[in-house]
C-alpha positions as a Python dict, from the first residue, in 0.01 Angstrom:
ca = {
    (1, 'V'): (0, 0, 0),
    (2, 'Q'): (146, 333, -107),
    (3, 'K'): (-136, 575, -25),
    (4, 'M'): (-476, 569, 142),
    (5, 'S'): (-774, 766, 11),
    (6, 'M'): (-857, 1098, 175),
    (7, 'A'): (-1216, 1085, 40),
    (8, 'M'): (-1307, 735, 164),
    (9, 'P'): (-1156, 634, 501),
    (10, 'G'): (-1010, 284, 492),
    (11, 'L'): (-985, 273, 112),
    (12, 'V'): (-649, 196, -45),
    (13, 'Q'): (-589, 458, -315),
    (14, 'T'): (-254, 349, -456),
    (15, 'S'): (-72, 18, -429),
    (16, 'S'): (177, -213, -593),
    (17, 'N'): (209, -585, -554),
    (18, 'L'): (469, -830, -672),
    (19, 'A'): (269, -1056, -901),
    (20, 'R'): (533, -1279, -1059),
    (21, 'V'): (903, -1367, -1036),
    (22, 'V'): (1055, -1554, -1331),
    (23, 'S'): (1417, -1657, -1381),
    (24, 'D'): (1583, -1827, -1676),
    (25, 'G'): (1910, -1874, -1483),
    (26, 'K'): (2068, -1567, -1647),
    (27, 'S'): (1819, -1300, -1552),
    (28, 'V'): (1528, -1241, -1321),
    (29, 'K'): (1204, -1072, -1423),
    (30, 'L'): (972, -920, -1165),
    (31, 'Q'): (616, -832, -1258),
    (32, 'C'): (442, -578, -1037),
    (33, 'L'): (81, -469, -1065),
    (34, 'L'): (38, -98, -1002),
    (35, 'R'): (-308, 27, -907),
    (36, 'S'): (-446, 365, -817),
    (37, 'S'): (-765, 560, -849),
    (38, 'V'): (-560, 873, -931),
    (39, 'N'): (-346, 891, -1246),
    (40, 'S'): (-82, 1122, -1099),
    (41, 'F'): (-15, 883, -808),
    (42, 'L'): (9, 592, -1052),
    (43, 'D'): (265, 789, -1255),
    (44, 'D'): (461, 881, -939),
    (45, 'M'): (478, 519, -830),
    (46, 'G'): (601, 415, -1176),
    (47, 'E'): (872, 681, -1161),
    (48, 'K'): (988, 553, -820),
    (49, 'I'): (1009, 195, -949),
    (50, 'D'): (1195, 314, -1260),
    (51, 'L'): (1446, 503, -1041),
    (52, 'L'): (1493, 203, -813),
    (53, 'C'): (1560, -21, -1113),
    (54, 'H'): (1810, 230, -1251),
    (55, 'V'): (1999, 239, -918),
    (56, 'F'): (2038, -141, -928),
    (57, 'G'): (2123, -161, -1299),
    (58, 'A'): (1788, -307, -1395),
    (59, 'E'): (1538, -207, -1661),
    (60, 'A'): (1177, -115, -1593),
    (61, 'I'): (923, -180, -1868),
    (62, 'F'): (574, -43, -1817),
    (63, 'R'): (268, -176, -1994),
    (64, 'P'): (-79, -28, -1985),
    (65, 'G'): (-261, -129, -1669),
    (66, 'F'): (-599, -59, -1524),
    (67, 'P'): (-748, 282, -1608),
    (68, 'T'): (-808, 490, -1297),
    (69, 'W'): (-1151, 553, -1151),
    (70, 'E'): (-1149, 814, -878),
    (71, 'Y'): (-1428, 819, -620),
    (72, 'T'): (-1687, 1091, -686),
    (73, 'A'): (-1874, 1228, -387),
    (74, 'K'): (-2180, 1330, -592),
    (75, 'S'): (-2342, 1066, -810),
    (76, 'E'): (-2701, 1076, -933),
    (77, 'L'): (-2672, 714, -1045),
    (78, 'R'): (-2552, 600, -702),
    (79, 'D'): (-2838, 795, -540),
    (80, 'M'): (-3085, 627, -778),
    (81, 'L'): (-2941, 284, -698),
    (82, 'A'): (-2970, 354, -325),
    (83, 'K'): (-3334, 464, -362),
    (84, 'A'): (-3425, 159, -571),
    (85, 'Y'): (-3241, -73, -331),
    (86, 'K'): (-3436, 71, -37),
    (87, 'E'): (-3766, 28, -227),
    (88, 'L'): (-3690, -334, -312),
    (89, 'T'): (-3532, -454, 12),
    (90, 'G'): (-3646, -209, 280),
    (91, 'K'): (-3278, -168, 374),
    (92, 'E'): (-3022, 105, 323),
    (93, 'M'): (-2771, 26, 50),
    (94, 'K'): (-2414, -9, 174),
    (95, 'V'): (-2186, 217, -31),
    (96, 'E'): (-1824, 110, -63),
    (97, 'A'): (-1535, 196, -286),
    (98, 'T'): (-1298, -68, -413),
    (99, 'H'): (-931, -71, -501),
    (100, 'G'): (-961, -327, -779),
    (101, 'G'): (-922, -282, -1153),
    (102, 'L'): (-1289, -244, -1224),
    (103, 'E'): (-1417, -188, -1575),
    (104, 'G'): (-1563, 149, -1472),
    (105, 'G'): (-1221, 304, -1522),
    (106, 'A'): (-1213, 180, -1882),
    (107, 'F'): (-1550, 341, -1955),
    (108, 'L'): (-1449, 662, -1780),
    (109, 'S'): (-1126, 683, -1979),
    (110, 'K'): (-1334, 687, -2300),
    (111, 'M'): (-1617, 905, -2167),
    (112, 'P'): (-1484, 1155, -1910),
    (113, 'G'): (-1749, 1277, -1667),
    (114, 'L'): (-1961, 963, -1701),
    (115, 'D'): (-2156, 883, -1383),
    (116, 'I'): (-2055, 527, -1293),
    (117, 'A'): (-2147, 288, -1015),
    (118, 'A'): (-2052, -77, -973),
    (119, 'I'): (-2287, -328, -816),
    (120, 'G'): (-2253, -698, -776),
    (121, 'C'): (-2385, -1021, -641),
    (122, 'D'): (-2271, -1196, -327),
    (123, 'A'): (-1988, -1430, -418),
    (124, 'T'): (-1708, -1621, -252),
    (125, 'G'): (-1376, -1767, -368),
    (126, 'A'): (-1317, -1503, -638),
    (127, 'H'): (-1075, -1605, -913),
    (128, 'T'): (-1037, -1960, -780),
    (129, 'P'): (-1189, -2296, -880),
    (130, 'Q'): (-1406, -2260, -566),
    (131, 'E'): (-1571, -1938, -688),
    (132, 'Q'): (-1943, -1941, -610),
    (133, 'L'): (-2228, -1702, -682),
    (134, 'D'): (-2530, -1665, -454),
    (135, 'L'): (-2828, -1703, -690),
    (136, 'N'): (-3064, -1515, -458),
    (137, 'S'): (-2831, -1215, -469),
    (138, 'Y'): (-2823, -1248, -849),
    (139, 'K'): (-3202, -1213, -858),
    (140, 'R'): (-3178, -905, -633),
    (141, 'M'): (-2927, -745, -873),
    (142, 'V'): (-3147, -818, -1176),
    (143, 'D'): (-3446, -663, -997),
    (144, 'L'): (-3236, -364, -890),
    (145, 'V'): (-3110, -295, -1243),
    (146, 'A'): (-3464, -330, -1381),
    (147, 'R'): (-3598, -83, -1121),
    (148, 'V'): (-3322, 171, -1190),
    (149, 'L'): (-3393, 149, -1564),
    (150, 'E'): (-3762, 212, -1489),
    (151, 'M'): (-3669, 513, -1277),
    (152, 'M'): (-3455, 653, -1559),
    (153, 'C'): (-3756, 637, -1791),
    (154, 'E'): (-3995, 810, -1549),
}
């Protein structure tokens, strides 16, 4: 973890993790995944890694990663989702931000200013052979999306 979010307490804003180490006996390649919701912090972290590699006589090669998606305090779509969720479940929707490489950043990079929210089903064992999806939560998400689409047409 390199930096925590100032807008969302507890949310990692910028991080790097060592994803892979490969050696052919003559050289060693390290693959790091850099993530941030803020482009400038992502760039800064890349510059630090590049400098560190230079100091040790190594080469840093950067490939495009996850587009950034910075938390927005005001979101009409999120408000609409919360209202629809309350209507359908009688409960307040829990709003969280994530530090993953969500597709929202890809959409935002092509359509700046787009109001984006991510929702999902209850699942366990993500990215493993044991990954499971709760079908009842799937039905709730389908109903939620349908209600939000209705609200958009009202």
